[in-house]
Coordinates of C-alpha atoms and ligand atoms in Angstrom, one line a residue:
M1 CA -109.0 197.1 45.3
T2 CA -107.6 194.2 47.4
F3 CA -105.8 194.9 50.7
Y4 CA -103.4 192.5 52.3
S5 CA -101.4 192.3 55.5
R6 CA -97.6 192.5 55.7
I7 CA -95.6 191.7 58.8
A8 CA -93.7 195.0 59.2
G9 CA -92.1 194.4 62.6
T10 CA -91.7 191.8 65.3
G11 CA -90.9 192.0 69.0
S12 CA -90.8 189.8 72.0
Y13 CA -90.1 189.8 75.8
L14 CA -89.2 187.2 78.3
P15 CA -89.3 187.9 82.1
A16 CA -86.0 188.2 83.8
K17 CA -86.3 185.2 86.0
V18 CA -85.0 181.9 84.5
L19 CA -86.0 178.6 86.0
S20 CA -83.7 175.8 84.9
N21 CA -84.4 172.1 84.9
Q22 CA -81.9 171.8 87.7
D23 CA -83.9 174.3 89.7
L24 CA -87.0 172.1 89.3
E25 CA -85.1 169.1 90.6
G26 CA -85.3 170.7 94.0
S27 CA -89.1 171.0 94.1
V28 CA -90.5 167.9 92.2
E29 CA -89.2 164.4 91.6
T30 CA -87.6 165.0 88.1
S31 CA -84.3 165.4 86.5
D32 CA -82.7 167.6 83.8
E33 CA -82.1 164.4 81.9
W34 CA -85.8 163.3 81.9
I35 CA -87.1 166.8 81.0
F36 CA -84.5 167.3 78.2
S37 CA -84.7 163.9 76.6
R38 CA -88.6 163.9 76.6
T39 CA -89.2 167.5 75.7
G40 CA -86.0 169.3 74.5
I41 CA -86.5 171.9 77.3
R42 CA -83.6 173.2 79.3
Q43 CA -85.1 176.2 81.0
R44 CA -88.2 178.6 81.1
H45 CA -88.8 182.2 82.1
I46 CA -91.1 183.0 85.0
A47 CA -92.9 186.3 85.4
A48 CA -92.4 188.3 88.6
D49 CA -95.3 188.5 91.1
N50 CA -96.2 192.0 89.9
E51 CA -95.9 191.2 86.1
F52 CA -99.1 190.3 84.3
A53 CA -99.8 189.2 80.7
S54 CA -100.4 192.9 79.7
D55 CA -96.9 193.9 81.1
L56 CA -95.2 191.2 79.0
A57 CA -97.3 192.2 76.0
L58 CA -96.4 195.8 76.5
K59 CA -92.7 195.2 76.2
A60 CA -93.0 192.9 73.2
S61 CA -95.4 195.4 71.5
Q62 CA -93.1 198.3 72.0
R63 CA -90.3 196.4 70.3
A64 CA -92.5 195.3 67.4
L65 CA -93.7 198.9 66.9
E66 CA -90.2 200.2 67.0
A67 CA -89.1 197.5 64.4
A68 CA -92.1 198.5 62.2
G69 CA -91.5 202.2 62.5
V70 CA -95.1 202.6 63.6
A71 CA -96.2 204.8 66.6
A72 CA -98.7 203.3 69.1
T73 CA -100.9 206.3 68.3
D74 CA -101.1 205.1 64.6
L75 CA -102.5 201.7 65.5
S76 CA -106.0 201.0 64.2
L77 CA -106.6 197.6 66.0
I78 CA -105.1 195.6 68.8
I79 CA -105.7 191.8 69.2
V80 CA -104.1 189.9 72.1
A81 CA -104.1 186.1 72.2
T82 CA -103.9 184.9 75.8
T83 CA -105.2 182.1 78.0
T84 CA -103.9 183.8 81.1
P85 CA -105.5 187.3 81.0
D86 CA -104.8 189.9 83.8
M87 CA -108.3 189.6 85.0
V88 CA -111.8 188.3 83.9
F89 CA -112.4 191.7 82.2
P90 CA -111.5 194.1 80.8
S91 CA -109.6 192.2 78.1
T92 CA -105.8 192.2 78.2
A93 CA -106.0 194.0 74.8
C94 CA -107.9 196.9 76.3
I95 CA -105.4 197.1 79.3
L96 CA -102.5 196.9 76.7
Q97 CA -104.1 199.7 74.6
A98 CA -104.1 202.0 77.7
K99 CA -100.5 201.1 78.7
L100 CA -99.4 201.8 75.1
G101 CA -101.2 205.0 75.0
A102 CA -102.7 203.8 71.6
K103 CA -105.9 205.8 72.0
L104 CA -104.0 209.1 72.4
G105 CA -103.7 209.5 68.6
G106 CA -107.5 210.1 68.6
L107 CA -107.9 207.1 66.2
N108 CA -110.6 204.6 66.8
C109 CA -108.5 201.7 68.0
P110 CA -110.7 198.8 69.0
A111 CA -109.0 196.1 71.1
F112 CA -110.0 192.6 72.0
D113 CA -108.7 189.2 73.1
V114 CA -108.7 185.9 71.3
Q115 CA -108.8 182.7 73.4
A116 CA -107.6 179.6 71.5
V117 CA -104.9 178.4 74.0
C118 CA -101.7 177.4 72.1
S119 CA -103.2 178.2 68.7
G120 CA -104.1 181.7 70.0
F121 CA -101.5 183.5 67.9
V122 CA -102.5 181.8 64.7
Y123 CA -106.1 182.5 65.5
A124 CA -105.4 186.2 66.3
L125 CA -103.2 186.6 63.2
T126 CA -105.9 185.1 61.0
T127 CA -108.5 187.4 62.6
A128 CA -106.3 190.5 62.0
D129 CA -105.7 189.5 58.4
N130 CA -109.4 189.3 57.7
F131 CA -109.9 192.8 59.3
M132 CA -107.1 194.1 57.2
R133 CA -108.7 192.6 54.0
S134 CA -111.8 194.7 54.8
G135 CA -109.8 197.8 54.0
Q136 CA -110.9 199.6 57.1
Y137 CA -107.6 199.2 59.0
Q138 CA -104.0 200.3 58.4
N139 CA -101.8 199.1 61.2
I140 CA -102.8 196.2 63.4
L141 CA -100.9 195.0 66.5
V142 CA -101.2 191.2 67.1
V143 CA -99.8 189.9 70.4
G144 CA -99.4 186.5 72.1
A145 CA -98.8 186.9 75.9
E146 CA -98.9 184.3 78.6
V147 CA -98.1 183.8 82.3
Y148 CA -98.6 180.0 82.5
S149 CA -96.7 179.9 85.8
R150 CA -100.0 181.2 87.3
I151 CA -102.1 178.2 86.2
L152 CA -99.6 175.4 86.9
D153 CA -99.8 172.9 89.7
W154 CA -96.1 173.2 90.8
E155 CA -96.4 169.9 92.6
D156 CA -97.4 168.0 89.4
R157 CA -94.2 167.0 87.7
T158 CA -96.1 165.8 84.6
T159 CA -97.1 169.4 83.7
C160 CA -95.1 172.0 85.7
V161 CA -91.8 171.2 83.8
L162 CA -93.3 171.9 80.4
F163 CA -94.4 175.6 80.4
G164 CA -93.0 179.1 80.7
D165 CA -94.0 182.8 80.5
G166 CA -93.3 185.3 77.7
A167 CA -94.8 187.5 75.0
G168 CA -94.3 188.0 71.2
A169 CA -95.9 190.6 68.9
V170 CA -96.1 191.6 65.3
V171 CA -97.2 194.8 63.6
L172 CA -99.2 194.2 60.4
K173 CA -99.2 197.1 57.9
R174 CA -101.7 197.3 55.0
S175 CA -100.1 196.4 51.7
D176 CA -101.2 196.0 48.1
A177 CA -99.4 192.6 47.9
P178 CA -99.4 189.7 50.4
G179 CA -97.9 189.4 53.1
I180 CA -100.1 186.8 54.6
L181 CA -100.9 184.4 51.8
S182 CA -103.5 182.2 53.5
A183 CA -104.7 181.1 56.9
H184 CA -106.4 177.9 57.9
L185 CA -108.2 177.4 61.3
H186 CA -109.8 174.3 62.9
A187 CA -111.4 173.3 66.1
D188 CA -112.8 170.1 67.6
G189 CA -114.4 170.6 71.1
S190 CA -114.9 167.0 71.6
H191 CA -111.2 166.7 72.7
A192 CA -111.6 169.4 75.5
H193 CA -110.9 166.9 78.3
I194 CA -107.3 166.0 77.2
L195 CA -106.0 169.5 78.0
S196 CA -107.8 172.0 80.1
V197 CA -107.9 174.3 83.1
P198 CA -111.2 173.3 84.5
G199 CA -112.0 176.1 86.9
S200 CA -114.3 179.2 86.8
V201 CA -115.4 182.2 88.8
N202 CA -118.8 181.5 90.5
G203 CA -120.5 183.9 92.9
G204 CA -117.2 185.4 93.8
K205 CA -115.6 182.1 94.5
I206 CA -113.5 179.8 92.3
S207 CA -115.3 176.7 91.4
G208 CA -113.5 173.6 89.9
R209 CA -109.7 173.4 89.8
P210 CA -108.2 176.3 87.9
L211 CA -104.9 174.5 87.2
L212 CA -103.6 172.9 84.0
Q213 CA -104.3 169.2 83.5
M214 CA -103.3 167.2 80.5
E215 CA -103.2 163.7 79.1
G216 CA -99.7 164.1 77.7
N217 CA -99.7 161.1 75.4
A218 CA -103.1 161.8 73.8
V219 CA -102.1 165.5 73.2
F220 CA -98.8 164.4 71.7
K221 CA -100.5 162.1 69.1
F222 CA -103.2 164.6 68.3
A223 CA -100.7 167.5 67.8
V224 CA -98.4 165.5 65.5
R225 CA -101.3 164.5 63.3
V226 CA -103.1 167.9 62.9
L227 CA -99.8 169.9 62.6
G228 CA -98.9 167.6 59.6
E229 CA -102.4 167.9 58.1
V230 CA -102.8 171.7 58.4
A231 CA -99.3 172.3 56.9
E232 CA -100.3 170.2 53.9
E233 CA -103.6 172.2 53.7
A234 CA -101.7 175.5 53.6
L235 CA -99.3 174.3 50.9
A236 CA -102.1 172.9 48.7
A237 CA -104.1 176.2 49.0
N238 CA -101.2 178.1 47.6
H239 CA -100.2 175.5 45.1
M240 CA -96.8 175.4 46.8
D241 CA -94.4 172.5 47.4
K242 CA -92.7 172.1 50.8
S243 CA -89.4 172.9 49.1
Q244 CA -90.7 176.5 48.7
I245 CA -91.1 176.9 52.5
D246 CA -88.0 178.7 53.8
W247 CA -88.9 178.3 57.5
L248 CA -91.4 176.3 59.5
I249 CA -92.4 177.7 62.9
P250 CA -94.4 175.1 64.7
H251 CA -96.0 175.8 68.2
Q252 CA -93.1 175.2 70.6
A253 CA -94.5 172.5 73.0
N254 CA -92.0 169.7 72.7
I255 CA -89.0 169.1 70.4
R256 CA -90.2 165.6 69.7
I257 CA -93.5 167.0 68.4
I258 CA -91.6 169.5 66.3
Q259 CA -89.2 166.8 64.9
A260 CA -92.1 164.5 64.1
T261 CA -94.0 167.3 62.3
A262 CA -90.9 168.2 60.2
K263 CA -90.3 164.6 59.4
K264 CA -93.9 164.1 58.2
L265 CA -93.5 167.1 56.0
G266 CA -90.1 166.0 54.8
M267 CA -88.5 169.2 56.0
P268 CA -84.9 169.2 57.4
M269 CA -84.6 170.5 60.9
E270 CA -82.2 173.2 59.6
K271 CA -85.4 174.9 58.2
V272 CA -87.3 174.6 61.5
I273 CA -87.2 177.4 64.1
A274 CA -87.0 175.9 67.6
T275 CA -86.8 177.9 70.8
V276 CA -88.4 175.4 73.1
D277 CA -85.1 174.6 74.7
R278 CA -84.9 178.2 76.2
H279 CA -88.5 179.2 76.4
A280 CA -90.4 175.9 77.0
N281 CA -94.1 176.0 76.0
T282 CA -95.4 179.6 76.2
S283 CA -98.7 178.8 74.6
A284 CA -100.0 181.6 72.5
A285 CA -96.7 183.4 72.8
S286 CA -94.5 180.6 71.5
I287 CA -94.8 181.3 67.8
P288 CA -94.3 185.1 67.8
L289 CA -91.4 184.5 70.3
A290 CA -89.8 182.1 67.9
L291 CA -90.5 184.3 64.9
D292 CA -88.9 187.3 66.6
T293 CA -85.9 185.3 67.7
A294 CA -85.2 184.2 64.1
V295 CA -85.9 187.6 62.5
R296 CA -83.5 189.3 65.0
D297 CA -80.8 186.7 64.5
G298 CA -80.9 187.2 60.8
R299 CA -82.3 183.8 59.7
I300 CA -85.7 185.0 58.5
R301 CA -85.3 187.6 55.9
A302 CA -87.6 189.7 53.7
G303 CA -89.2 187.8 50.8
Q304 CA -88.9 184.4 52.5
H305 CA -91.8 182.1 53.0
V306 CA -92.6 181.2 56.6
L307 CA -95.2 178.6 57.7
M308 CA -96.4 179.1 61.2
E309 CA -98.7 176.5 62.8
G310 CA -100.3 176.1 66.2
V311 CA -102.2 173.5 68.1
G312 CA -103.7 173.6 71.6
G313 CA -106.5 173.2 74.0
G314 CA -110.0 173.2 72.7
F315 CA -108.8 171.4 70.7
T316 CA -107.8 174.1 68.2
W317 CA -105.3 174.1 65.5
G318 CA -104.3 176.2 62.4
A319 CA -101.6 177.5 60.1
V320 CA -100.7 180.8 58.5
L321 CA -98.5 181.0 55.4
V322 CA -96.6 184.3 55.1
R323 CA -94.2 186.0 52.7
M324 CA -92.0 188.2 54.9
Ligands
UT7_1 O1 -99.3 172.9 73.7 C1 -99.8 171.7 73.8 C2 -99.5 171.3 75.3 N1 -98.8 170.1 75.6 C3 -98.0 169.3 74.8 O2 -97.8 169.5 73.7 C4 -97.4 168.2 75.5 C5 -97.7 166.9 74.7 N2 -97.1 165.7 75.4 C6 -95.8 165.6 75.7 O3 -95.0 166.4 75.3 C7 -95.4 164.3 76.3 O4 -96.5 163.4 76.4 C8 -94.8 164.5 77.8 C9 -93.5 165.3 77.7 C10 -95.8 165.3 78.6 C11 -94.6 163.2 78.5 O5 -93.7 162.4 77.7 P1 -94.0 160.8 77.5 O6 -92.8 160.3 76.8 O7 -95.3 160.7 76.9 O8 -93.9 160.3 79.0 P2 -95.1 159.6 79.8 O9 -96.3 160.5 80.0 O10 -95.4 158.3 79.1 O11 -94.4 159.3 81.2 C12 -93.3 158.3 81.2 C13 -92.9 158.2 82.7 C14 -94.1 158.0 83.7 O12 -93.6 157.1 84.7 P3 -94.1 155.5 84.7 O13 -95.6 155.6 84.7 O14 -93.6 155.0 83.4 O15 -93.4 155.0 85.9 C15 -94.2 159.3 84.3 O16 -94.8 159.3 85.7 O17 -92.3 159.4 83.1 C16 -92.8 159.9 84.3 N3 -92.8 161.3 84.4 C17 -91.7 162.0 84.8 N4 -90.5 161.6 85.3 C18 -89.6 162.5 85.6 C19 -93.7 162.2 84.0 N5 -93.2 163.5 84.2 C20 -92.0 163.3 84.7 C21 -91.0 164.3 85.1 N6 -89.9 163.8 85.5 N7 -91.2 165.6 85.0

């Protein structure tokens, strides 16, 4: 018997505080015009001081569980993709498991984090699908949750205007038909230097500089190339033509990267989900946030084909093709 994963419910959460481009004009030398024309971003959400990745993940997960009609106590696995965990350990997934009360059902509910930066959700979804295919799991919660506001240099206008905080989640149910059709992951560590947070904990002190640094142009070119390649790879693996894709959900980093990727694939922007204007780049949360937005506003419907693709630090990239 072959087991597959089906997305049974989606959810997302954005912190209450909104930081507009105009707000940023007061703190760094920038303008709404520069930010919007170069990135498509108008605003981003910022977590409160007492809100951590697990708090954002909790609210997104509760909404996804409700949409799926699954109780937290019926979860058999939790995977959280994050680059901004609550602490060094325990994992944000274990903290989330406790906050959800997922262990209370008496089930064995393992929980762990996946760290693949902006490809994190695609990596986590792929990992979950492989667990599901083993036949040992019934309901899997996959979350992308980030508080990038904590790892930004708020005096560096080349990076601080690009990112935001948020979380998105999906509940996968075991199914006898896919669901997730295929997944394709890649990494190339030789490009680590163009996007990194080069700091670590060392003897109780922080060593290095634990703030995001990026060579924007190099990242831009790399992202456009690999997003195009991995989309073609997913289509070829399923013997599908791009015309059969109902919706493309690329990682939400920059509208110009999204447009260039759609153009390469020959897909009209009407078939592309873009939330970067309101959310900015929320790293591992960006794809599930966009997915949930389009599911809840009625654009993405059951039976449609959705191609999700991520790219980020590492470098990592990947795609997951799903029948909803
Ligand atoms: O998830 C993956 C993570 N990151 C990304 O995907 C980001 C990928 N890269 C990008 O999106 C773009 O490269 C950026 C939006 C970061 C930059 O856009 P760009 O068109 O590549 O601009 P640039 O870096 O070539 O900078 C052009 C100018 C520079 O001034 P000079 O040297 O020409 O005088 C920058 O100093 O714009 C200046 N600049 C700014 N000006 C106003 C850079 N940041 C800002 C700013 N406001 N916030």
